[in-house]
Amino acid sequence: MTGATQTFALADAAELAVVERSGFIESRHGGSAIVLDPDGAVVRSLGNPDAPVFPRSSLKPFQAVATLVSGAALSGASMALATASHAGTPEHVALVRSMLASVNLTEGALHCPAQWPLDTAARDELVRSGVGASAITMNCSGKHAAMLMACVHSGWPTDTYLDPQHPLQLQIRDVVERLTGEKIQATGVDGCGAPIHAITLAGLARGIHRIATASESSPFALYRTAATLRRAVLDNGWAIDGPGRANTVVIDELGVFAKGGAEGVMVMAAPDGTTVALKMLDGAARAASIVGLALLAQAGAIDASAPERLGDRLGREVLGGGQPVGKITTTF
Amino acid sequence: MTGATQTFALADAAELAVVERSGFIESRHGGSAIVLDPDGAVVRSLGNPDAPVFPRSSLKPFQAVATLVSGAALSGASMALATASHAGTPEHVALVRSMLASVNLTEGALHCPAQWPLDTAARDELVRSGVGASAITMNCSGKHAAMLMACVHSGWPTDTYLDPQHPLQLQIRDVVERLTGEKIQATGVDGCGAPIHAITLAGLARGIHRIATASESSPFALYRTAATLRRAVLDNGWAIDGPGRANTVVIDELGVFAKGGAEGVMVMAAPDGTTVALKMLDGAARAASIVGLALLAQAGAIDASAPERLGDRLGREVLGGGQPVGKITTTF
């Protein structure tokens, strides 16, 4: 580790989106973004995508590949759930529970903090039933279950699996560095308690591009695994996020691989392999999907009308008195 | 109106706070801020406080003064509620209901959109009881009730009271312009449906300073009213926000007049009259109280240890695995 201590500066941030209310731009979002073409060449750079970022949950595709490489027996929706920030619906929770049961573990082994479901209806049902927040309804519980499955398969201890020096976490480091093609610059503790690694947006995009373009008949096991994960995500958009939620909408409507992360991180890869990685410097998620889709559309990778068509479902609307009075728009 | 169409540019924003996780700065908040000394002179300027902003709920003190000037019979907690973004607890709701009842109106007259209480316990109780979100639990309902009381007192229609040309709204414009000492630059629709007026942070600070330093024995009715409002807010910190919430903590612990607004706006005035107005350009609220207190402390208006002492209660902590692993800190 080189011990990077910070992401890009405010002065390096490019304006990516603005918030307009009644014709007045009242807020602005700055950040950095990078676009790779289907061959993986950099075709667009905004802000400073060479600075390190904590990808947060946008690192999950790499963590999922590492759990698969380490023997987690996952397929279809459970494989997608390994890379999910799921909404905690009963369907998500049942699947996480079955993943744990497959290796004779229960949710007490997860070690992620208790959190209410992100899905409002699911949350309210838990309130009504008096069950409360728990680790299994936390959005990262599928990732944690997959990590535990890998540990059991590999004969590694399950109680220390979130330790950065645990064999699984070292495997994840290796996968991150191999797929992104760069060295991890810093390691911290993610919201769920798992190690989080700082890499550049350029490296993050490179790694996602490799997952998005990997062949299921590659001579390399790592790439075959990555291709399988991509297929599982695209086939199970509901599992990676939740009904009506941004990543699920983008996956289901456009066949675009999409994974957001906390603090305004987003990665997207179009069917042709065009890949975007971005970070809103302020950490806000509200414009991240809109910015990602606009970058893909401007690169010609998705239909030019898609950002406009899906915008309202991605949280673009600004309300006044309960009615639309403005919107979030991209400015590049 | 000059028809201003936007707030300050990203390039004009000063870095006000950063978000640190495990020793790595992963996000940054830029914005503008201004500090006035007890005499109202500008002693500090960060970013571009001469650009217009929508103050959002930080405009409520002026709206409250206007309702009082227009005859709303308010005192103590109900007066504080007229300038509140309240948390929707049963205590807040009961008081709003009594305000409406005092002029023979019910919550159907409020015309603000239905919203769940901001207070989690209050929200969950409504979920359990099956009542759901309503206009009276919306954070602005106290302001709306006060506006309706003013209309009834003045013989103005209550069904059109949110129209920008309604006599009450014209009265509000006049109070805003008189107290801020500047012309409104644009008018839009606020989240609650009421008109919202764009003014500069400098003007906003000037107006709040006048409210914070007004004398209850002023020869001018406007200033006597402003002084009464200030006293009501400082004496009823729970009413303006809610238990454990930022404005209430700042008011109750420090005797600082504090009122946040959506999209990252904050105004604070210390007991000596030192006044801060700020806007986070990205619209995020999470650093606004911390930044405001730091500005007051650096100006010598509050105890230098107050920001550190109250920081955790103002949302400074960054969690990893449910434990503190970093924090939000100011950078000026």
XYZ file of C-alpha atoms in Angstrom:
664
model
C 0.000 0.000 0.000
C 1.162 3.474 -0.821
C -1.105 4.810 1.880
C -3.170 7.269 -0.117
C -5.008 9.584 2.254
C -7.543 11.333 0.051
C -9.566 11.396 -3.122
C -9.489 14.203 -5.698
C -9.683 17.865 -4.702
C -12.755 20.059 -4.981
C -10.855 22.144 -7.529
C -10.457 19.032 -9.699
C -14.156 18.165 -9.708
C -16.138 18.673 -12.893
C -19.749 19.768 -12.704
C -21.789 16.690 -13.566
C -25.359 17.629 -12.640
C -27.492 20.467 -11.332
C -30.722 20.601 -9.357
C -33.289 22.989 -10.830
C -36.399 24.175 -8.994
C -38.910 26.456 -10.715
C -36.307 27.485 -13.276
C -33.646 28.306 -10.678
C -30.540 26.126 -10.303
C -30.271 25.792 -6.537
C -27.656 23.028 -6.156
C -24.823 21.463 -8.129
C -22.991 18.145 -8.031
C -19.319 17.927 -8.936
C -17.333 14.773 -9.402
C -15.093 12.718 -11.633
C -15.976 10.195 -14.311
C -14.322 8.064 -16.942
C -15.694 6.282 -20.008
C -14.036 3.303 -21.689
C -15.025 2.193 -25.193
C -15.906 -1.446 -25.969
C -12.197 -2.188 -26.392
C -11.353 -0.697 -23.006
C -9.706 2.468 -24.307
C -10.353 5.698 -22.425
C -12.640 7.854 -24.560
C -13.743 10.409 -22.011
C -12.415 11.787 -18.768
C -14.137 14.335 -16.521
C -12.598 15.704 -13.346
C -9.733 13.566 -12.115
C -10.433 9.840 -12.569
C -6.819 9.024 -11.735
C -7.309 9.878 -8.065
C -8.146 7.057 -5.665
C -11.669 6.543 -4.375
C -13.319 4.097 -2.015
C -15.673 2.363 -4.488
C -17.836 1.210 -1.577
C -20.504 -1.163 -2.912
C -19.287 -0.685 -6.476
C -16.436 -2.949 -5.339
C -18.916 -5.798 -4.802
C -18.558 -7.302 -8.293
C -14.872 -7.956 -7.500
C -15.678 -9.294 -4.059
C -18.276 -11.573 -5.634
C -15.809 -12.881 -8.215
C -13.371 -13.630 -5.399
C -15.983 -15.570 -3.428
C -16.798 -17.594 -6.542
C -13.130 -18.255 -7.231
C -12.861 -19.376 -3.600
C -15.616 -21.919 -4.082
C -18.906 -20.294 -3.038
C -21.553 -22.442 -4.719
C -23.721 -19.730 -6.216
C -25.825 -19.446 -9.331
C -28.511 -17.200 -10.772
C -30.165 -14.958 -8.220
C -27.931 -16.045 -5.340
C -24.888 -15.171 -7.434
C -26.382 -11.749 -8.174
C -27.097 -11.361 -4.485
C -23.388 -11.832 -3.761
C -22.772 -8.497 -5.501
C -25.967 -6.795 -4.312
C -26.903 -3.807 -2.215
C -30.295 -5.374 -1.856
C -33.467 -3.714 -0.648
C -34.207 -6.239 2.074
C -37.505 -7.503 0.675
C -38.755 -10.886 1.907
C -37.482 -12.426 -1.366
C -33.974 -11.087 -0.780
C -33.955 -12.176 2.850
C -35.206 -15.694 2.060
C -32.451 -16.122 -0.492
C -29.741 -14.924 1.891
C -31.082 -17.316 4.499
C -30.907 -20.209 2.041
C -27.338 -19.252 1.126
C -26.361 -19.411 4.788
C -28.273 -22.659 5.321
C -26.408 -24.259 2.418
C -23.259 -24.133 4.565
C -25.051 -24.791 7.863
C -24.773 -21.201 9.106
C -27.356 -18.764 10.401
C -27.572 -14.999 10.240
C -25.615 -14.720 13.475
C -22.533 -15.484 11.393
C -23.010 -12.476 9.079
C -21.339 -9.905 11.340
C -22.767 -6.962 9.419
C -24.580 -4.352 11.514
C -28.344 -4.415 11.899
C -30.068 -2.227 9.336
C -33.650 -1.681 8.221
C -34.546 -2.818 4.694
C -34.045 -0.105 2.091
C -37.434 -1.092 0.632
C -40.059 0.985 2.437
C -42.819 -1.621 2.302
C -40.463 -4.258 3.692
C -39.355 -1.889 6.434
C -42.893 -1.045 7.408
C -43.859 -4.707 7.541
C -41.032 -5.291 10.036
C -42.235 -2.320 12.081
C -45.770 -3.688 12.143
C -44.619 -7.172 13.083
C -42.286 -5.842 15.773
C -39.286 -7.688 14.332
C -37.064 -4.648 13.914
C -33.818 -4.118 12.026
C -31.383 -7.006 11.707
C -28.164 -8.046 10.008
C -29.930 -10.138 7.393
C -32.031 -7.205 6.176
C -28.881 -5.074 5.829
C -28.218 -4.356 2.150
C -24.837 -6.136 2.186
C -26.024 -9.392 3.740
C -25.911 -11.286 0.436
C -22.262 -10.362 -0.002
C -21.543 -11.480 3.534
C -23.367 -14.783 3.021
C -21.372 -15.398 -0.159
C -18.137 -14.645 1.689
C -19.087 -17.142 4.388
C -19.905 -19.779 1.765
C -16.438 -19.293 0.276
C -14.851 -19.661 3.711
C -16.686 -22.914 4.454
C -15.794 -24.331 1.046
C -12.136 -23.400 1.472
C -11.887 -24.524 5.094
C -11.164 -21.001 6.322
C -12.427 -19.709 9.677
C -15.794 -17.991 9.473
C -15.588 -15.936 12.651
C -12.669 -13.785 11.467
C -13.629 -13.505 7.805
C -13.852 -9.689 7.849
C -10.245 -9.328 9.028
C -8.186 -7.745 6.233
C -5.570 -10.480 6.701
C -8.066 -13.351 6.461
C -7.364 -15.642 3.459
C -10.651 -14.646 1.796
C -9.875 -10.950 2.132
C -6.408 -11.525 0.705
C -8.064 -13.356 -2.192
C -10.336 -10.345 -2.728
C -7.331 -8.024 -2.758
C -5.733 -10.208 -5.393
C -8.852 -10.241 -7.570
C -9.259 -6.476 -7.252
C -5.655 -5.883 -8.282
C -5.729 -8.382 -11.129
C -8.984 -7.118 -12.650
C -8.323 -3.407 -12.165
C -4.697 -3.719 -13.178
C -3.483 -1.525 -10.369
C -2.328 -1.693 -6.772
C -4.697 -0.971 -3.939
C -3.789 2.445 -2.504
C -5.454 2.279 0.906
C -7.720 -0.025 2.883
C -10.446 0.957 5.316
C -13.591 -0.370 6.950
C -16.742 -0.275 4.821
C -20.161 0.471 6.284
C -20.893 -3.249 6.574
C -17.614 -3.952 8.374
C -15.812 -5.571 5.424
C -12.487 -4.184 4.206
C -12.858 -1.512 1.500
C -9.994 -0.772 -0.887
C -9.100 2.542 -2.499
C -8.413 2.383 -6.219
C -8.682 4.950 -8.997
C -11.855 5.438 -11.008
C -9.737 4.517 -14.034
C -8.850 1.217 -12.408
C -12.406 0.641 -11.283
C -13.665 1.209 -14.830
C -10.984 -1.120 -16.219
C -11.998 -3.867 -13.832
C -15.711 -3.486 -14.542
C -14.970 -3.432 -18.260
C -13.168 -6.750 -17.909
C -16.123 -8.249 -16.063
C -18.529 -6.802 -18.637
C -16.597 -8.183 -21.604
C -15.268 -11.441 -20.153
C -16.031 -14.577 -22.137
C -17.642 -17.609 -20.552
C -15.246 -19.672 -22.693
C -12.131 -17.746 -21.683
C -9.046 -19.898 -21.088
C -8.698 -18.085 -17.747
C -10.863 -19.215 -14.833
C -10.996 -15.672 -13.456
C -12.588 -14.378 -16.645
C -14.979 -17.315 -16.996
C -16.124 -16.610 -13.449
C -16.501 -12.913 -14.190
C -18.608 -13.697 -17.250
C -20.848 -15.955 -15.200
C -21.341 -13.239 -12.604
C -22.231 -10.685 -15.284
C -24.836 -13.052 -16.727
C -26.319 -13.704 -13.267
C -26.653 -9.960 -12.594
C -28.252 -9.177 -15.956
C -30.686 -12.076 -15.552
C -31.646 -11.164 -11.968
C -31.862 -7.399 -11.811
C -34.262 -7.574 -8.873
C -31.682 -9.341 -6.715
C -28.888 -6.756 -6.953
C -31.031 -3.835 -5.772
C -34.827 -4.014 -5.518
C -38.198 -3.282 -7.097
C -38.286 0.200 -8.592
C -34.752 0.942 -7.428
C -32.131 2.533 -9.671
C -29.750 -0.351 -10.472
C -32.652 -2.735 -11.044
C -34.385 -0.287 -13.408
C -31.189 0.239 -15.418
C -30.433 -3.493 -15.632
C -33.958 -4.570 -16.489
C -34.761 -1.795 -18.940
C -31.453 -1.482 -20.757
C -29.468 -4.637 -20.132
C -26.792 -2.382 -18.663
C -24.713 -3.863 -15.837
C -25.094 -1.268 -13.055
C -23.805 -1.171 -9.492
C -23.914 1.843 -7.246
C -21.877 2.422 -4.137
C -22.276 4.642 -1.114
C -20.898 8.181 -1.282
C -21.944 8.714 -4.877
C -20.059 5.969 -6.694
C -21.532 4.286 -9.791
C -20.290 1.805 -12.366
C -22.209 0.899 -15.489
C -21.351 -1.265 -18.499
C -23.479 -1.309 -21.648
C -24.143 -4.471 -23.668
C -21.427 -3.450 -26.160
C -18.847 -3.192 -23.368
C -18.753 0.591 -23.058
C -18.041 1.206 -19.380
C -18.499 4.151 -17.032
C -17.149 4.711 -13.518
C -17.946 7.866 -11.616
C -17.852 9.415 -8.159
C -19.842 12.414 -7.014
C -17.357 14.241 -4.777
C -20.057 15.211 -2.292
C -21.097 11.607 -1.840
C -24.672 12.112 -3.061
C -26.353 9.259 -4.921
C -29.268 11.187 -6.349
C -27.614 12.148 -9.656
C -25.304 9.153 -10.063
C -27.562 6.969 -12.231
C -28.636 9.919 -14.348
C -25.008 10.918 -14.933
C -23.964 7.344 -15.737
C -26.719 6.856 -18.302
C -25.999 10.220 -19.933
C -22.343 9.246 -20.338
C -23.308 5.921 -21.913
C -25.827 7.609 -24.224
C -23.353 10.267 -25.314
C -20.855 7.518 -26.070
C -23.459 5.909 -28.320
C -23.603 2.779 -26.178
C -27.312 2.964 -25.337
C -30.288 4.533 -27.042
C -30.022 8.318 -26.940
C -33.556 8.606 -25.569
C -32.966 6.251 -22.635
C -31.845 8.874 -20.070
C -34.937 10.963 -20.774
C -37.229 7.946 -20.822
C -35.985 6.514 -17.516
C -35.138 9.761 -15.741
C -38.265 10.011 -13.619
C -37.794 6.438 -12.382
C -34.220 7.299 -11.386
C -35.193 10.140 -9.062
C -34.774 13.035 -11.445
C -37.915 14.889 -10.404
C -37.835 17.871 -8.043
C -41.135 18.319 -6.220
C -42.938 21.386 -4.919
C -46.200 20.946 -3.082
C -46.159 17.333 -4.180
C -45.978 18.228 -7.887
C -42.987 18.239 -10.263
C -41.530 21.761 -10.406
C -38.040 20.995 -11.657
C -35.509 18.257 -12.170
C -31.956 17.063 -11.854
C -30.134 17.390 -15.164
C -26.653 16.590 -16.402
C -24.423 19.462 -17.491
C -21.783 17.902 -19.747
C -37.649 40.464 -9.859
C -34.425 40.402 -11.804
C -35.120 36.806 -12.687
C -31.951 35.219 -11.382
C -31.642 31.704 -12.784
C -28.901 30.125 -10.722
C -26.861 30.076 -7.553
C -23.055 30.293 -7.414
C -20.845 28.195 -9.670
C -18.953 25.081 -8.651
C -15.730 26.967 -9.317
C -16.782 29.570 -6.734
C -17.459 27.042 -3.974
C -15.053 26.874 -1.041
C -14.330 23.529 0.567
C -16.191 23.587 3.872
C -16.044 19.983 5.094
C -14.650 16.563 4.260
C -15.794 13.031 5.039
C -13.024 10.808 6.367
C -13.264 7.021 6.628
C -10.398 5.018 8.137
C -7.984 7.877 7.557
C -8.976 8.341 3.902
C -10.919 11.446 2.787
C -13.535 9.943 0.508
C -15.924 12.882 -0.030
C -15.892 16.670 0.167
C -18.534 19.359 0.573
C -18.125 22.744 -1.083
C -20.294 25.774 -0.511
C -20.479 29.414 0.442
C -20.765 31.044 3.845
C -20.773 34.460 5.430
C -20.216 35.589 9.024
C -21.485 38.864 10.467
C -20.151 40.258 13.724
C -22.486 41.396 16.541
C -22.799 44.768 14.823
C -23.770 43.179 11.522
C -20.502 43.851 9.726
C -19.163 41.155 7.417
C -16.149 39.578 9.086
C -15.753 36.449 6.991
C -16.720 35.360 3.517
C -16.147 31.916 2.006
C -17.073 31.019 -1.546
C -19.514 33.485 -3.057
C -22.126 34.644 -0.528
C -23.286 37.370 -2.915
C -24.929 34.853 -5.235
C -28.638 34.140 -4.791
C -29.847 30.970 -3.099
C -33.231 29.506 -2.298
C -33.028 29.576 1.536
C -35.755 26.938 1.676
C -36.769 26.438 5.323
C -34.152 28.948 6.480
C -36.624 31.494 5.126
C -39.173 30.427 7.745
C -38.161 33.013 10.369
C -39.151 35.745 7.902
C -42.362 33.962 6.968
C -43.152 33.619 10.670
C -42.544 37.319 11.321
C -44.899 38.116 8.444
C -47.649 35.895 9.836
C -47.257 37.588 13.217
C -47.335 41.032 11.653
C -50.493 39.890 9.849
C -52.156 39.003 13.110
C -51.541 35.297 13.741
C -52.172 34.924 17.488
C -49.125 32.887 18.429
C -46.945 32.668 21.506
C -44.297 30.412 22.984
C -44.163 26.977 21.384
C -46.811 27.726 18.766
C -44.825 30.766 17.683
C -41.695 28.626 17.405
C -43.707 26.101 15.427
C -44.539 28.831 12.894
C -40.841 28.828 11.929
C -40.263 25.095 12.385
C -39.251 22.163 10.244
C -40.709 19.971 12.932
C -40.168 16.266 13.383
C -43.846 15.352 13.437
C -43.953 13.970 16.973
C -47.353 13.742 18.682
C -46.488 16.929 20.602
C -45.821 18.841 17.382
C -48.960 17.511 15.716
C -51.190 18.322 18.696
C -49.928 21.883 18.717
C -50.501 22.341 14.980
C -53.993 20.957 15.417
C -54.690 23.445 18.200
C -53.376 26.293 16.034
C -55.799 25.311 13.281
C -58.653 24.846 15.745
C -58.067 28.359 17.104
C -59.317 29.688 13.767
C -61.910 26.950 13.221
C -59.909 25.145 10.555
C -58.822 21.527 10.209
C -55.800 19.966 8.600
C -57.614 19.779 5.277
C -56.897 23.519 4.972
C -53.101 23.068 5.204
C -52.529 22.250 1.517
C -49.026 20.933 2.159
C -48.311 17.460 0.756
C -48.612 14.377 2.921
C -45.279 13.422 4.497
C -44.174 10.978 7.138
C -42.836 12.455 10.389
C -39.082 13.038 10.334
C -38.930 11.518 13.810
C -38.457 7.773 13.373
C -40.397 6.738 16.463
C -43.331 8.924 15.426
C -43.213 7.510 11.914
C -43.157 3.949 13.148
C -46.093 4.570 15.454
C -48.116 5.778 12.464
C -47.091 2.673 10.524
C -48.194 0.434 13.405
C -51.498 2.244 13.805
C -52.127 2.211 10.061
C -52.682 5.968 9.943
C -50.066 6.709 7.313
C -48.455 9.940 6.146
C -50.497 13.135 6.214
C -50.231 16.878 5.720
C -50.220 17.609 9.436
C -47.164 15.411 10.058
C -45.298 17.189 7.250
C -42.428 19.230 8.706
C -43.833 22.531 7.427
C -47.366 22.143 8.817
C -46.730 24.595 11.675
C -45.749 27.271 9.181
C -48.847 26.550 7.142
C -51.090 26.683 10.206
C -49.578 30.044 11.178
C -50.146 31.350 7.647
C -53.787 30.271 7.845
C -54.190 31.964 11.226
C -52.867 35.191 9.709
C -55.320 34.883 6.815
C -58.306 34.395 9.089
C -57.263 37.304 11.275
C -56.815 39.583 8.275
C -59.958 38.459 6.471
C -57.979 37.014 3.569
C -59.096 33.881 1.704
C -57.629 30.683 3.096
C -58.034 28.479 0.040
C -55.608 30.466 -2.134
C -53.106 31.403 0.559
C -50.166 29.708 -1.191
C -50.593 31.774 -4.357
C -47.610 34.150 -4.723
C -50.038 37.024 -5.318
C -52.123 36.338 -2.193
C -52.014 39.262 0.292
C -50.195 37.127 2.871
C -47.535 36.100 0.374
C -47.075 39.726 -0.659
C -46.694 40.569 3.027
C -44.017 37.881 3.303
C -42.168 39.311 0.298
C -42.223 42.702 1.963
C -40.881 41.362 5.265
C -38.151 39.403 3.481
C -37.052 42.475 1.546
C -37.211 44.801 4.548
C -35.267 42.506 6.880
C -32.690 41.306 4.354
C -32.293 44.755 2.852
C -32.349 43.461 -0.686
C -34.738 42.680 -3.501
C -35.963 39.152 -4.071
C -34.214 37.829 -7.178
C -36.480 34.919 -8.121
C -39.521 33.112 -6.773
C -40.287 29.409 -7.009
C -42.339 26.684 -5.368
C -40.927 25.225 -2.149
C -41.271 21.560 -1.243
C -44.348 22.320 0.857
C -46.017 24.267 -1.954
C -45.431 27.753 -0.502
C -43.579 30.382 -2.527
C -39.811 30.381 -1.981
C -37.730 33.459 -2.688
C -34.138 33.648 -3.896
C -31.915 36.067 -2.001
C -28.187 36.200 -1.402
C -26.527 34.526 1.571
C -25.338 38.011 2.517
C -28.942 39.218 2.595
C -30.095 36.119 4.429
C -27.423 36.656 7.083
C -28.349 40.328 7.374
C -32.001 39.468 7.929
C -31.265 36.768 10.489
C -28.876 39.140 12.254
C -31.672 41.675 12.518
C -34.002 39.076 14.006
C -31.256 37.901 16.372
C -30.465 41.386 17.610
C -33.914 42.990 17.502
C -35.118 44.603 20.716
C -38.469 43.791 22.247
C -38.720 47.509 23.035
C -37.864 48.687 19.532
C -39.926 51.634 18.284
C -40.614 49.558 15.164
C -43.324 46.890 15.322
C -41.434 44.721 12.830
C -38.415 44.541 15.137
C -40.476 44.007 18.274
C -42.163 41.106 16.504
C -38.816 39.714 15.369
C -37.501 39.888 18.934
C -40.549 38.027 20.217
C -40.053 35.302 17.621
C -36.388 34.904 18.569
C -37.312 34.516 22.220
C -40.017 31.939 21.389
C -37.526 29.874 19.370
C -34.801 29.972 22.022
C -37.314 29.031 24.724
C -38.847 26.173 22.728
C -36.016 24.426 20.936
C -37.992 21.184 20.760
C -40.734 22.830 18.685
C -38.576 24.095 15.828
C -37.048 20.709 15.012
C -37.333 17.698 17.318
C -35.775 15.566 20.054
C -32.131 14.856 19.301
C -32.280 16.723 16.012
C -29.654 19.258 14.940
C -31.386 22.620 15.335
C -32.872 21.591 18.675
C -29.488 20.442 19.991
C -27.807 23.689 18.941
C -30.578 25.863 20.404
C -30.886 23.967 23.680
C -27.170 23.437 24.313
C -25.788 26.779 23.184
C -28.640 29.266 23.095
C -27.811 29.738 19.423
C -30.728 30.547 17.124
C -30.470 27.875 14.414
C -32.642 27.089 11.420
C -31.697 24.707 8.642
C -33.225 24.549 5.205
C -33.392 21.881 2.530
C -30.532 21.645 0.034
C -27.848 22.370 2.605
C -28.831 25.807 3.871
C -28.198 26.834 7.485
C -28.510 30.042 9.480
C -27.243 30.451 13.026
C -27.036 33.431 15.343
C -25.093 33.336 18.611
C -26.286 35.064 21.804
C -23.921 37.985 21.094
C -25.487 38.510 17.660
C -22.726 36.952 15.571
C -24.579 35.459 12.602
C -23.750 32.783 10.019
C -25.529 31.911 6.785
C -24.265 29.111 4.585
C -25.248 26.893 1.686
C -23.638 23.586 0.769
C -23.621 23.717 -3.019
C -24.421 20.015 -3.315
C -27.519 20.408 -1.173
C -26.365 18.022 1.563
C -27.409 18.759 5.136
C -24.999 16.416 6.894
C -22.185 18.944 7.395
C -24.255 22.124 7.649
C -24.587 22.284 11.443
C -20.956 21.324 11.963
C -19.809 24.033 9.550
C -22.086 26.644 11.127
C -20.858 25.953 14.645
C -17.219 25.977 13.530
C -17.716 29.406 11.950
C -19.307 30.738 15.151
C -16.539 29.241 17.282
C -13.781 30.655 15.096
C -15.457 34.051 15.328
C -15.291 33.754 19.113
C -19.077 33.835 19.444
C -19.458 30.460 21.159
C -17.178 28.365 23.313
C -14.292 27.025 21.238
C -14.935 23.507 22.498
C -18.615 23.465 21.488
C -18.173 22.043 17.962
C -16.095 19.149 19.309
C -18.428 18.584 22.250
C -21.610 18.513 20.179
C -20.191 17.017 16.980
C -21.351 13.449 17.532
C -24.903 14.617 18.244
C -24.869 16.568 14.979
C -24.126 13.551 12.802
C -20.353 13.884 12.550
C -19.579 10.202 12.994
C -18.747 7.933 10.061
C -19.538 4.295 10.809
C -17.970 1.054 9.644
C -19.457 -2.217 10.796
C -21.590 -0.197 13.203
C -18.560 1.394 14.897
C -17.070 4.882 14.439
C -14.231 4.691 11.891
C -14.039 8.311 10.827
C -15.844 11.609 10.885
C -16.977 14.685 9.042
C -14.630 17.599 9.744
C -14.476 21.220 8.694
C -11.556 22.366 6.553
C -11.330 26.124 7.000
